[in-house]
mmCIF file of C-alpha atoms and ligand atoms in Angstrom:
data_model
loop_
_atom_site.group_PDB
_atom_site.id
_atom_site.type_symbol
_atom_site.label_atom_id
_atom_site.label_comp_id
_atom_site.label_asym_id
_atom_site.label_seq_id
_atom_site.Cartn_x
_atom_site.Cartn_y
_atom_site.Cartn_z
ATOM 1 C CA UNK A 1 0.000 0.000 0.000
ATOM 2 C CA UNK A 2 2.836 2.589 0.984
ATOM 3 C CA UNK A 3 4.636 1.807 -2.260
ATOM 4 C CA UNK A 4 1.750 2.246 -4.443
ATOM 5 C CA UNK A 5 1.419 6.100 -2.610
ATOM 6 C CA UNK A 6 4.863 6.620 -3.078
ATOM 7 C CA UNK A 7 4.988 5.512 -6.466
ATOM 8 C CA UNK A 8 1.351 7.746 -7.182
ATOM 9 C CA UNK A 9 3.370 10.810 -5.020
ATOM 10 C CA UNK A 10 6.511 10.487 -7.734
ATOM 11 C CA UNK A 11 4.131 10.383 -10.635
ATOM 12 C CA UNK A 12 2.085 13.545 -9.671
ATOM 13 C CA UNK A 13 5.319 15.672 -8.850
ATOM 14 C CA UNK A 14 6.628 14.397 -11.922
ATOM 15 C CA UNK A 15 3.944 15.394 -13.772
ATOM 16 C CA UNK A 16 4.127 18.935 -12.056
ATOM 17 C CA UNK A 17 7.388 19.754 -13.077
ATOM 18 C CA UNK A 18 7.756 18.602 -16.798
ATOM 19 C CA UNK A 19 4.599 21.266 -17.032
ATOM 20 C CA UNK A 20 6.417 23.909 -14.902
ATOM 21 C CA UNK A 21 9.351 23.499 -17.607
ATOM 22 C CA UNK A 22 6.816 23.349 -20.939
ATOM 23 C CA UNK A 23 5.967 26.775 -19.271
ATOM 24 C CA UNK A 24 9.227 28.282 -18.578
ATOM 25 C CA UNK A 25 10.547 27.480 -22.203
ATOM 26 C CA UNK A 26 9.953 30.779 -24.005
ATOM 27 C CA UNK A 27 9.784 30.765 -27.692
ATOM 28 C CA UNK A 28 11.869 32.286 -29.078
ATOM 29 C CA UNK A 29 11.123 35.069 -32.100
ATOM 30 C CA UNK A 30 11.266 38.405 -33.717
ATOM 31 C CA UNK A 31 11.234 40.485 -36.463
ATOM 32 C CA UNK A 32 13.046 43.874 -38.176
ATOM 33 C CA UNK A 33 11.940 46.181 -40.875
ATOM 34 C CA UNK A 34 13.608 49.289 -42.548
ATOM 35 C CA UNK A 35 11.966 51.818 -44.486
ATOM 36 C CA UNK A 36 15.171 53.228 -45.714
ATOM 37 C CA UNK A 37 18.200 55.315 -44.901
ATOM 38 C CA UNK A 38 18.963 58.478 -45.621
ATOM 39 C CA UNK A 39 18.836 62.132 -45.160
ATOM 40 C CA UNK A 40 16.448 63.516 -42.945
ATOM 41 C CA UNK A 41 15.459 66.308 -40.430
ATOM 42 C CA UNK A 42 13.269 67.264 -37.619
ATOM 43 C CA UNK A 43 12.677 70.266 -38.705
ATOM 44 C CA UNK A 44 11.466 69.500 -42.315
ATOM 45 C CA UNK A 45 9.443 65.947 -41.431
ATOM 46 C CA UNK A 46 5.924 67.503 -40.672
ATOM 47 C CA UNK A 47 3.846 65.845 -37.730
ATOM 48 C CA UNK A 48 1.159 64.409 -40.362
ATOM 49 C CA UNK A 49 3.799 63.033 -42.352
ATOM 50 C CA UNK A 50 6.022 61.687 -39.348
ATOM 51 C CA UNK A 51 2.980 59.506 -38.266
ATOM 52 C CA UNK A 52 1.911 58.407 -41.653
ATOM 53 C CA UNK A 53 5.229 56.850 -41.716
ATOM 54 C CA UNK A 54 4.689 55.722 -37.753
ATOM 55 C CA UNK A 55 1.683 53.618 -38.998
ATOM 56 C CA UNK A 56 2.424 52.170 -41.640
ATOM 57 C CA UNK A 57 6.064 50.105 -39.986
ATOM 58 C CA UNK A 58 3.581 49.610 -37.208
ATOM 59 C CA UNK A 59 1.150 47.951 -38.939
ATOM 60 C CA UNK A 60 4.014 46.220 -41.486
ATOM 61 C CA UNK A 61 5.847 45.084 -38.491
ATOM 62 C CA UNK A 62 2.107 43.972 -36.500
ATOM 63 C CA UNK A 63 1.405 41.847 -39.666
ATOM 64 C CA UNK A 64 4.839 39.879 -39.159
ATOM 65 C CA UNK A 65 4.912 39.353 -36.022
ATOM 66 C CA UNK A 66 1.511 37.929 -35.799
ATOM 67 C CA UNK A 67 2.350 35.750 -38.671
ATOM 68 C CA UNK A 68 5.135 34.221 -36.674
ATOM 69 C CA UNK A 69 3.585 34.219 -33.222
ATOM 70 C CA UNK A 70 1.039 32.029 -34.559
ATOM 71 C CA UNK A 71 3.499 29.775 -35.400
ATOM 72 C CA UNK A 72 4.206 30.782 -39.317
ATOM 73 C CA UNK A 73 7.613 30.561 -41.070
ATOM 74 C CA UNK A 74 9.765 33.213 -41.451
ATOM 75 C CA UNK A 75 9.435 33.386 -44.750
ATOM 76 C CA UNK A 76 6.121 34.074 -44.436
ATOM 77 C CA UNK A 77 6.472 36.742 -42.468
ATOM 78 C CA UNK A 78 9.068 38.552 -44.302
ATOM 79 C CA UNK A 79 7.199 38.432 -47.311
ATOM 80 C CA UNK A 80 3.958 39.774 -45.918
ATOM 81 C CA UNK A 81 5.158 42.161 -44.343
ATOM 82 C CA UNK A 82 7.252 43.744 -47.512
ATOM 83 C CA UNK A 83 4.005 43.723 -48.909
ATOM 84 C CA UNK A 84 2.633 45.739 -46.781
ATOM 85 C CA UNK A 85 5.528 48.852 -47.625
ATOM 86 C CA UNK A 86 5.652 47.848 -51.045
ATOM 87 C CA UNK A 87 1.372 48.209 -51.846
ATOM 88 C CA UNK A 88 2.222 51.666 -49.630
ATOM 89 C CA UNK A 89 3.052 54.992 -51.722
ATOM 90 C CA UNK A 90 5.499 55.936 -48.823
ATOM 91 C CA UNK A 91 8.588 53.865 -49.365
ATOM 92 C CA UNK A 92 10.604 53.594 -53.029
ATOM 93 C CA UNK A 93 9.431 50.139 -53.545
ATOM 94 C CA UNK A 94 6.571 48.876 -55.239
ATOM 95 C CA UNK A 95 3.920 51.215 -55.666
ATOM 96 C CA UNK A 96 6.046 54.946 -54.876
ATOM 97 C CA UNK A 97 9.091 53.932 -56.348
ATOM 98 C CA UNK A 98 11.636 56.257 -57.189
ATOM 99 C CA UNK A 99 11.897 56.855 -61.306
ATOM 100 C CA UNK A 100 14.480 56.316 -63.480
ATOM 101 C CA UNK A 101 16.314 58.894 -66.121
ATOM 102 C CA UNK A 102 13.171 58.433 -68.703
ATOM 103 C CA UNK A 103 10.751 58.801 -65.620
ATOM 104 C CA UNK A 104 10.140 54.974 -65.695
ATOM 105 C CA UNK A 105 9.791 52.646 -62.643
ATOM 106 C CA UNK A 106 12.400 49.819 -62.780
ATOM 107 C CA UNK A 107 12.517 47.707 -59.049
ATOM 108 C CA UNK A 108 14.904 45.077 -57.665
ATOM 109 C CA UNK A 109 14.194 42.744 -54.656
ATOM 110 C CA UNK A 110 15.525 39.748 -53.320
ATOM 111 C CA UNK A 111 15.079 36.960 -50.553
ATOM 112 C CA UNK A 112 17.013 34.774 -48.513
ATOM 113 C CA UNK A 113 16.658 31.789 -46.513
ATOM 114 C CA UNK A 114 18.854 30.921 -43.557
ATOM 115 C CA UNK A 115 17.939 26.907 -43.159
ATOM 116 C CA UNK A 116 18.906 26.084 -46.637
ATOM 117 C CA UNK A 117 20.860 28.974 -47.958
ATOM 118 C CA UNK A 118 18.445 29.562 -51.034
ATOM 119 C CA UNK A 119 17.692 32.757 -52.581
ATOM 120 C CA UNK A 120 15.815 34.440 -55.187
ATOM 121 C CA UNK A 121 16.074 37.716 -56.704
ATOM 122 C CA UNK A 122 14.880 39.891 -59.489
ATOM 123 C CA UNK A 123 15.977 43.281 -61.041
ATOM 124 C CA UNK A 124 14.858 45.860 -63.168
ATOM 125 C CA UNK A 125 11.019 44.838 -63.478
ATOM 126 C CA UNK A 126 8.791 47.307 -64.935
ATOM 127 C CA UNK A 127 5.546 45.948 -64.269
ATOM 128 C CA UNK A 128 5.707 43.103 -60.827
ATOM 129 C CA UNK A 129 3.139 44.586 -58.400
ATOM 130 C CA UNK A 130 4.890 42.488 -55.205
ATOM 131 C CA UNK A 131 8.697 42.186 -56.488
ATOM 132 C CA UNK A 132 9.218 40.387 -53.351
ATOM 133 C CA UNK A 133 7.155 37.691 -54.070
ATOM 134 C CA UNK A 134 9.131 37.349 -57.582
ATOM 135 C CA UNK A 135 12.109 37.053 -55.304
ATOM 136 C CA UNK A 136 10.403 34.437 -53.936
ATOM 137 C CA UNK A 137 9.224 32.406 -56.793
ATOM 138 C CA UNK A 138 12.503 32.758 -58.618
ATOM 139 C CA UNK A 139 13.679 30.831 -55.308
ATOM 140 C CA UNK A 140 11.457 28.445 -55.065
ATOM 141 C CA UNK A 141 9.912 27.601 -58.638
ATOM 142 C CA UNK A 142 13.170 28.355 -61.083
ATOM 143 C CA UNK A 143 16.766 26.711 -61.274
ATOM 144 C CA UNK A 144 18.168 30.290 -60.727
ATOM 145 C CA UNK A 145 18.697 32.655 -58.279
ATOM 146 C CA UNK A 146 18.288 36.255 -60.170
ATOM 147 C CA UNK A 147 15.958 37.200 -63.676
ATOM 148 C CA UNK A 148 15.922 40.540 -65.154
ATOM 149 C CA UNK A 149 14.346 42.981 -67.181
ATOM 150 C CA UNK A 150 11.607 41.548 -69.003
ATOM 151 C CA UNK A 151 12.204 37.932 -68.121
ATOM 152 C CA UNK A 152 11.993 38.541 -64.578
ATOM 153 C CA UNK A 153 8.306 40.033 -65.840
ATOM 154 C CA UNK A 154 7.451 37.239 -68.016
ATOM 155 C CA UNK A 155 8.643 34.686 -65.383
ATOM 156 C CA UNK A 156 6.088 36.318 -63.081
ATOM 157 C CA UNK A 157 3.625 36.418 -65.361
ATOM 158 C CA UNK A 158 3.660 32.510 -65.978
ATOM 159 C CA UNK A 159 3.737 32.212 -61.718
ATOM 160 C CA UNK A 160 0.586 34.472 -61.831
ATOM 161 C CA UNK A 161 1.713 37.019 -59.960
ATOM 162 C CA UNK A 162 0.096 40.306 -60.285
ATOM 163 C CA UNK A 163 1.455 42.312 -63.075
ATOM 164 C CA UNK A 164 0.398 46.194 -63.266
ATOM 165 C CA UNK A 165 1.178 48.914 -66.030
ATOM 166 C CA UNK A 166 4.219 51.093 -65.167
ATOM 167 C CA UNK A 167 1.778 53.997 -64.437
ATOM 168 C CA UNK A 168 0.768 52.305 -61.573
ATOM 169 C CA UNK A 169 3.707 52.667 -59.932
ATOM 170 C CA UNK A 170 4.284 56.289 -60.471
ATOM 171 C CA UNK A 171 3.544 58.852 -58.043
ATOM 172 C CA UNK A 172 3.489 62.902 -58.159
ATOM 173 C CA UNK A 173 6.069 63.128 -55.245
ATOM 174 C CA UNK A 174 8.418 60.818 -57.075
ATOM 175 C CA UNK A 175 7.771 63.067 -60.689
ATOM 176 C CA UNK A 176 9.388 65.828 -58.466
ATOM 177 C CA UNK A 177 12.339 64.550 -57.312
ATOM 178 C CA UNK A 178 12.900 63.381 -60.413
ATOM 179 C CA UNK A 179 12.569 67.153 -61.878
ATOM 180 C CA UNK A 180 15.097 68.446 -59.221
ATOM 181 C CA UNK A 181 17.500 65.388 -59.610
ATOM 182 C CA UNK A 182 17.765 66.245 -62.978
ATOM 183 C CA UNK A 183 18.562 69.718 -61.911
ATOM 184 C CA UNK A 184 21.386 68.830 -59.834
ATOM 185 C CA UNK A 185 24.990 69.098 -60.668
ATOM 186 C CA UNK A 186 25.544 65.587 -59.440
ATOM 187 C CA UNK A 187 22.429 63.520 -58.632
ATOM 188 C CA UNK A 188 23.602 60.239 -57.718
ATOM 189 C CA UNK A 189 25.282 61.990 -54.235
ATOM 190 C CA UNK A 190 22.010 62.740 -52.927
ATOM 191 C CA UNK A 191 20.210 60.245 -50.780
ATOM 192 C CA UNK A 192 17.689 61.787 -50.126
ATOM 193 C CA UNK A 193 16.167 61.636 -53.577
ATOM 194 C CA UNK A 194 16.339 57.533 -53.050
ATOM 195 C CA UNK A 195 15.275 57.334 -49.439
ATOM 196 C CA UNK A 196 12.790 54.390 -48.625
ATOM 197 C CA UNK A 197 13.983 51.402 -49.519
ATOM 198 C CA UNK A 198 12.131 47.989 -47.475
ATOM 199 C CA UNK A 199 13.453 45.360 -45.461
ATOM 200 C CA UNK A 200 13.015 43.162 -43.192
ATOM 201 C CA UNK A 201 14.468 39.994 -41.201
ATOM 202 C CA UNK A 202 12.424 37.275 -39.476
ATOM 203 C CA UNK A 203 13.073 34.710 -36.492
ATOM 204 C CA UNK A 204 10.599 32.105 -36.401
ATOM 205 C CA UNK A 205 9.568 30.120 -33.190
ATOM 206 C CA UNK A 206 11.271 27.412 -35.458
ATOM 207 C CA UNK A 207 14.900 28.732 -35.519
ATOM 208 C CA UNK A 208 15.024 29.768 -38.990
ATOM 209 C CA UNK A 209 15.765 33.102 -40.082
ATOM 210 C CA UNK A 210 14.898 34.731 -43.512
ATOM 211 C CA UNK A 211 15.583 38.389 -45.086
ATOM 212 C CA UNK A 212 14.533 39.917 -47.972
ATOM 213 C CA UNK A 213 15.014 43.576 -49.798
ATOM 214 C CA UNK A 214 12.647 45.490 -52.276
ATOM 215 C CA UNK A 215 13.286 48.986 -54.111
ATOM 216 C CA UNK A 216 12.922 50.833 -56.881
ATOM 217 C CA UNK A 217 16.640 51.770 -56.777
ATOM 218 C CA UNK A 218 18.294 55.286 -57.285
ATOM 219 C CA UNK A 219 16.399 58.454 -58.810
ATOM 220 C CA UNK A 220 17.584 59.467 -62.160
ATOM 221 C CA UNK A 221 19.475 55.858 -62.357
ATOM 222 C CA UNK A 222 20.201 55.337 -66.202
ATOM 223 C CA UNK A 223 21.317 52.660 -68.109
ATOM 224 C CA UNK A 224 19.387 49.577 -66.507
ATOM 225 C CA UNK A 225 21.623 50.253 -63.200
ATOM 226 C CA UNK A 226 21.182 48.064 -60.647
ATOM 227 C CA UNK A 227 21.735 48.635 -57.379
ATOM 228 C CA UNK A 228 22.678 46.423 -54.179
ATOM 229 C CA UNK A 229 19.143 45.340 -53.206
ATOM 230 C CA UNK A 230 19.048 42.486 -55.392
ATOM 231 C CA UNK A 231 22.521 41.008 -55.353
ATOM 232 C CA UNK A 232 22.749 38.244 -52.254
ATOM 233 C CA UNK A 233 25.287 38.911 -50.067
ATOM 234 C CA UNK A 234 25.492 42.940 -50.352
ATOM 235 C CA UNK A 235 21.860 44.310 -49.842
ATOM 236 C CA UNK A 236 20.114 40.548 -48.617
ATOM 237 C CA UNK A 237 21.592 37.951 -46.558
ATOM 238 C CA UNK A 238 20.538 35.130 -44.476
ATOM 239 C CA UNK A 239 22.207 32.128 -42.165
ATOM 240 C CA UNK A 240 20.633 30.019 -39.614
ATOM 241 C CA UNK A 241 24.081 29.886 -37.980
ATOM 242 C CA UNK A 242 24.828 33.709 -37.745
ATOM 243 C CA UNK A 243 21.698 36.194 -38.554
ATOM 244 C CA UNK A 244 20.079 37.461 -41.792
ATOM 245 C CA UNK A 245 20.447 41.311 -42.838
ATOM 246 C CA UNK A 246 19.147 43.948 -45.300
ATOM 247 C CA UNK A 247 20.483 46.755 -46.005
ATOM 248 C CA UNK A 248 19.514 50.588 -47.111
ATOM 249 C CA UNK A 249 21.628 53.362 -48.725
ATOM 250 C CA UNK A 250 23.726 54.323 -51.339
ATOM 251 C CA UNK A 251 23.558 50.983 -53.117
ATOM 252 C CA UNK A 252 26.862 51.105 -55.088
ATOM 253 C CA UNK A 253 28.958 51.374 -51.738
ATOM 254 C CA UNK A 254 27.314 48.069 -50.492
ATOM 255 C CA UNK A 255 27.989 46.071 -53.313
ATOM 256 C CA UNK A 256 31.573 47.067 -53.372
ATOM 257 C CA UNK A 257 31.710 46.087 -49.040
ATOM 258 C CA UNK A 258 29.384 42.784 -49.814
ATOM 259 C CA UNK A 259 27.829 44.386 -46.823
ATOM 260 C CA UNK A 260 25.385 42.003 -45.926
ATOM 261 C CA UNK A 261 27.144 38.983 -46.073
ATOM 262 C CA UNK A 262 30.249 40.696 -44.390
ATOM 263 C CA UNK A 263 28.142 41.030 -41.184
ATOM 264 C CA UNK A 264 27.484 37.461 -41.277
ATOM 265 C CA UNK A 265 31.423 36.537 -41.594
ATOM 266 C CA UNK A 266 32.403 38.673 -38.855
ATOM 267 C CA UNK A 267 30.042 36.752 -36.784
ATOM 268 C CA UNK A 268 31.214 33.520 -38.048
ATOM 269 C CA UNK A 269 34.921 33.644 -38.180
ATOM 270 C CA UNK A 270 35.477 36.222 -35.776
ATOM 271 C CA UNK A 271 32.911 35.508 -33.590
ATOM 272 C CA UNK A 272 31.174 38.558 -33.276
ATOM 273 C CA UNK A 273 27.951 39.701 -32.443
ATOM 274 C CA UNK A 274 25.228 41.073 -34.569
ATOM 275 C CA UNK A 275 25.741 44.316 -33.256
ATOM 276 C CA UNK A 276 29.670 44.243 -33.223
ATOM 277 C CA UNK A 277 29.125 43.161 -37.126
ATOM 278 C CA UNK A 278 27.094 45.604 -37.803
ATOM 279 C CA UNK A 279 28.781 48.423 -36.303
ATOM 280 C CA UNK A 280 32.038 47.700 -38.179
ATOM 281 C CA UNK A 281 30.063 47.322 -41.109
ATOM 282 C CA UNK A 282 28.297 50.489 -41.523
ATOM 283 C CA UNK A 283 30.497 52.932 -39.487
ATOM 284 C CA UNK A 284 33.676 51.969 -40.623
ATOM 285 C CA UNK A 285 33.868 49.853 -43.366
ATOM 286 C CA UNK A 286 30.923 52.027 -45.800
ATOM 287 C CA UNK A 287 31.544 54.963 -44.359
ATOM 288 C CA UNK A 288 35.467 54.803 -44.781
ATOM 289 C CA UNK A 289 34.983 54.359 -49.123
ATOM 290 C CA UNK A 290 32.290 57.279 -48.650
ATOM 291 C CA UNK A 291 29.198 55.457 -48.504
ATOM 292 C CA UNK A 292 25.752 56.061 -46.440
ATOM 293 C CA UNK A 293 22.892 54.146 -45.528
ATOM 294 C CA UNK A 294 21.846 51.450 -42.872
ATOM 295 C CA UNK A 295 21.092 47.544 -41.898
ATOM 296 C CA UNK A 296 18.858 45.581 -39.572
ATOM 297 C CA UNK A 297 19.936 42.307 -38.747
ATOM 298 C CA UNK A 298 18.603 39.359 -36.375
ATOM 299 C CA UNK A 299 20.934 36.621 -34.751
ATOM 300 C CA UNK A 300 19.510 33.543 -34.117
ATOM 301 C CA UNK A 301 18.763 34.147 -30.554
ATOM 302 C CA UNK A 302 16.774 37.549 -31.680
ATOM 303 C CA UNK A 303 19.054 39.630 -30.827
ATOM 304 C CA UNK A 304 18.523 42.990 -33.294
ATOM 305 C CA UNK A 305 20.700 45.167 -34.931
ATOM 306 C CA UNK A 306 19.390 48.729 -36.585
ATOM 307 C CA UNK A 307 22.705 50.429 -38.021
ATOM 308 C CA UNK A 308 23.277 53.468 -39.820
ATOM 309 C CA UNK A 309 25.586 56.635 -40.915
ATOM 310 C CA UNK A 310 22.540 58.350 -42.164
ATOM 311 C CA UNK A 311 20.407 60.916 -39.930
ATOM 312 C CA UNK A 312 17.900 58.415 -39.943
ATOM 313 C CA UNK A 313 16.774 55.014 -40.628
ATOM 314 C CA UNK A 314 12.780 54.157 -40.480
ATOM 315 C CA UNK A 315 12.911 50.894 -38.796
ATOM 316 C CA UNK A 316 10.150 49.011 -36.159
ATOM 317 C CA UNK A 317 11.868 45.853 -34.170
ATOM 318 C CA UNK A 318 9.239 43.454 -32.293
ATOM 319 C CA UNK A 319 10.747 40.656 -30.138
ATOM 320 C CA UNK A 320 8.776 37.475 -28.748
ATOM 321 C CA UNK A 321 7.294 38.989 -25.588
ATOM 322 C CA UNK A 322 5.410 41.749 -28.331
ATOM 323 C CA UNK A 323 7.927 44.389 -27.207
ATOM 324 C CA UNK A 324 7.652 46.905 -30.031
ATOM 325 C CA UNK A 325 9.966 50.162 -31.448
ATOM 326 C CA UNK A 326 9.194 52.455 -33.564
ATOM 327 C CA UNK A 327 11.908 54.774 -34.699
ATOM 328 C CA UNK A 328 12.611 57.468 -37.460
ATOM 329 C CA UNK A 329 15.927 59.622 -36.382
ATOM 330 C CA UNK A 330 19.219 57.993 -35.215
ATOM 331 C CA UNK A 331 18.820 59.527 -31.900
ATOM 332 C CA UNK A 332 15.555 58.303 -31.436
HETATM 333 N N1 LIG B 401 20.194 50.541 -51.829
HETATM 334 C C1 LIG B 401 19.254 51.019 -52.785
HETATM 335 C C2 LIG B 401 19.928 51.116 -54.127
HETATM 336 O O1 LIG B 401 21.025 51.656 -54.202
HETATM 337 C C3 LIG B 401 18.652 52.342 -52.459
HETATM 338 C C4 LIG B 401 18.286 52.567 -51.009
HETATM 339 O O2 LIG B 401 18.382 51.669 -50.195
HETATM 340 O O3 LIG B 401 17.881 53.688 -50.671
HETATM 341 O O4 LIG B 401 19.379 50.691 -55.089
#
């Protein structure tokens, strides 16, 4: 009789304790979005405009985060979440996008996966509504990593994707700064005519990380540039094993640094940490050849990084517990 108690007694504190430890196991996630680098003041950025820009990370980085607190992938949640910035007029990607020399709309994106080190990427589209999700597709549904020009359009036109005339891209704001670009002595040096690039990195409760990158580029860019977003390795980067970046600025600087994946190497051969990396990265590094502009990046344990050189960086960060931040100016 006392041995079956004892036996019952063990069983029941058992019992207690492997639920005490289910509940003391946090998981473990987060996400980071940019809305580009650049230049930027106080005294310029108008209240109404400030929060336009407020809401519209917030609800970008809401979407995420809910996507991966319910247990989605990060992939998932990058790409929704891009969306988001890219269907909004405020940020040179998608629909807003900064226009080129003949006042067309050309955008570049790309994606990364940390598990299996896959990636997708296209560049120069005139007419993808969601270039991210090209970025996607072209990982997931072609032998290749990046399509251009009108392939990259044609390619998303057999995956269904939504295509849209140029036009729809085009926006008065962007017809102006393309007007004073062209009235500059030397266009490319000014940031501010290509702020608003999108981001963003995801942790899922999984362990996977994923980053992707979607712009329209440089205002005034001629001659089918392209710019950093869409080259793995300089403007998107991702590694279960060390964190997964995107990056914002002047794009020619970050292809020359292979920024992105540079953060990632510090962190693997030198042992760094995210924000180590990314320090070196942006201040030092980019800054030293004459470059500006700015990275998020997530380590595997959700630890975030939100870099830049610039006077600003719009950027939101939401960890696991639904901390969030919301942040415009570098001293924010
Ligand atoms: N990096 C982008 C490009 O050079 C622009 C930006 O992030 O503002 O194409």
């Amino acid at each position: 009789m006392i041995n079956k108690i004892t036996i019952v007694f063990f069983l029941l504190i058992s019992c207690i304790s492997k639920n005490n430890v289910k509940e003391n196991v946090e998981e473990v996630f987060s996400i980071v979005i940019h809305g580009g680098a650049g230049t930027m003041s106080r005294n310029t950025m108008t209240e109404e405009i400030k929060k336009q820009y407020i809401d519209k990370l917030d609800e970008a980085v809401s979407a995420g985060y809910r996507i991966l607190k319910n247990g989605g992938s990060s992939q998932e949640a990058v790409e929704k979440t891009i969306i988001i910035m890219e269907d909004s007029p405020l940020f040179n990607a998608g629909k807003g996008a900064v226009l080129n020399y003949e006042g067309n709309v050309e955008l570049d994106a790309s994606f990364m996966n940390g598990k299996s080190l896959n990636a997708g990427a296209i560049s120069g589209s005139s007419s993808i509504k969601n270039p991210i999700s090209a970025a996607i597709s072209v990982m997931k549904n072609s032998p290749h990593v990046m399509l251009s020009g009108a392939g990259a359009d044609e390619f998303a036109n057999n995956q269904k994707l939504v295509l849209q005339p140029n036009s729809y891209f085009i926006i008065n704001r962007r017809l102006n700064s393309l007007k004073s670009a062209k009235s500059k002595e030397n266009p490319s040096n000014n940031l501010e005519q290509k702020i608003g690039t999108v981001g963003c990195v995801a942790l899922d409760k999984y362990g996977n990380i994923s980053a992707g990158t979607s712009t329209g580029g440089m205002t005034n860019k001629r001659w089918n540039r392209i710019g950093d977003v869409p080259i793995i390795g300089s403007g998107t980067y991702a590694n279960n094993k060390t964190c997964g970046v995107s990056t914002t600025g002047w794009g020619e600087f970050f292809i020359r640094s292979v920024a992105a994946y540079d953060i990632s190497a510090l962190m693997e051969y030198k042992g760094l940490t995210v924000s180590e990396a990314s320090k070196i990265v942006i201040h030092e590094k980019i800054a030293k050849l004459g470059g500006n502009g700015g990275v998020i990046a997530l380590d595997v344990k959700g630890n975030v990084a939100m870099e830049m050189n610039t006077e600003g960086m719009y950027r939101a960060h939401m960890d696991s517990r639904g901390n969030k931040k919301i942040k415009i100016f570098r001293e924010d």
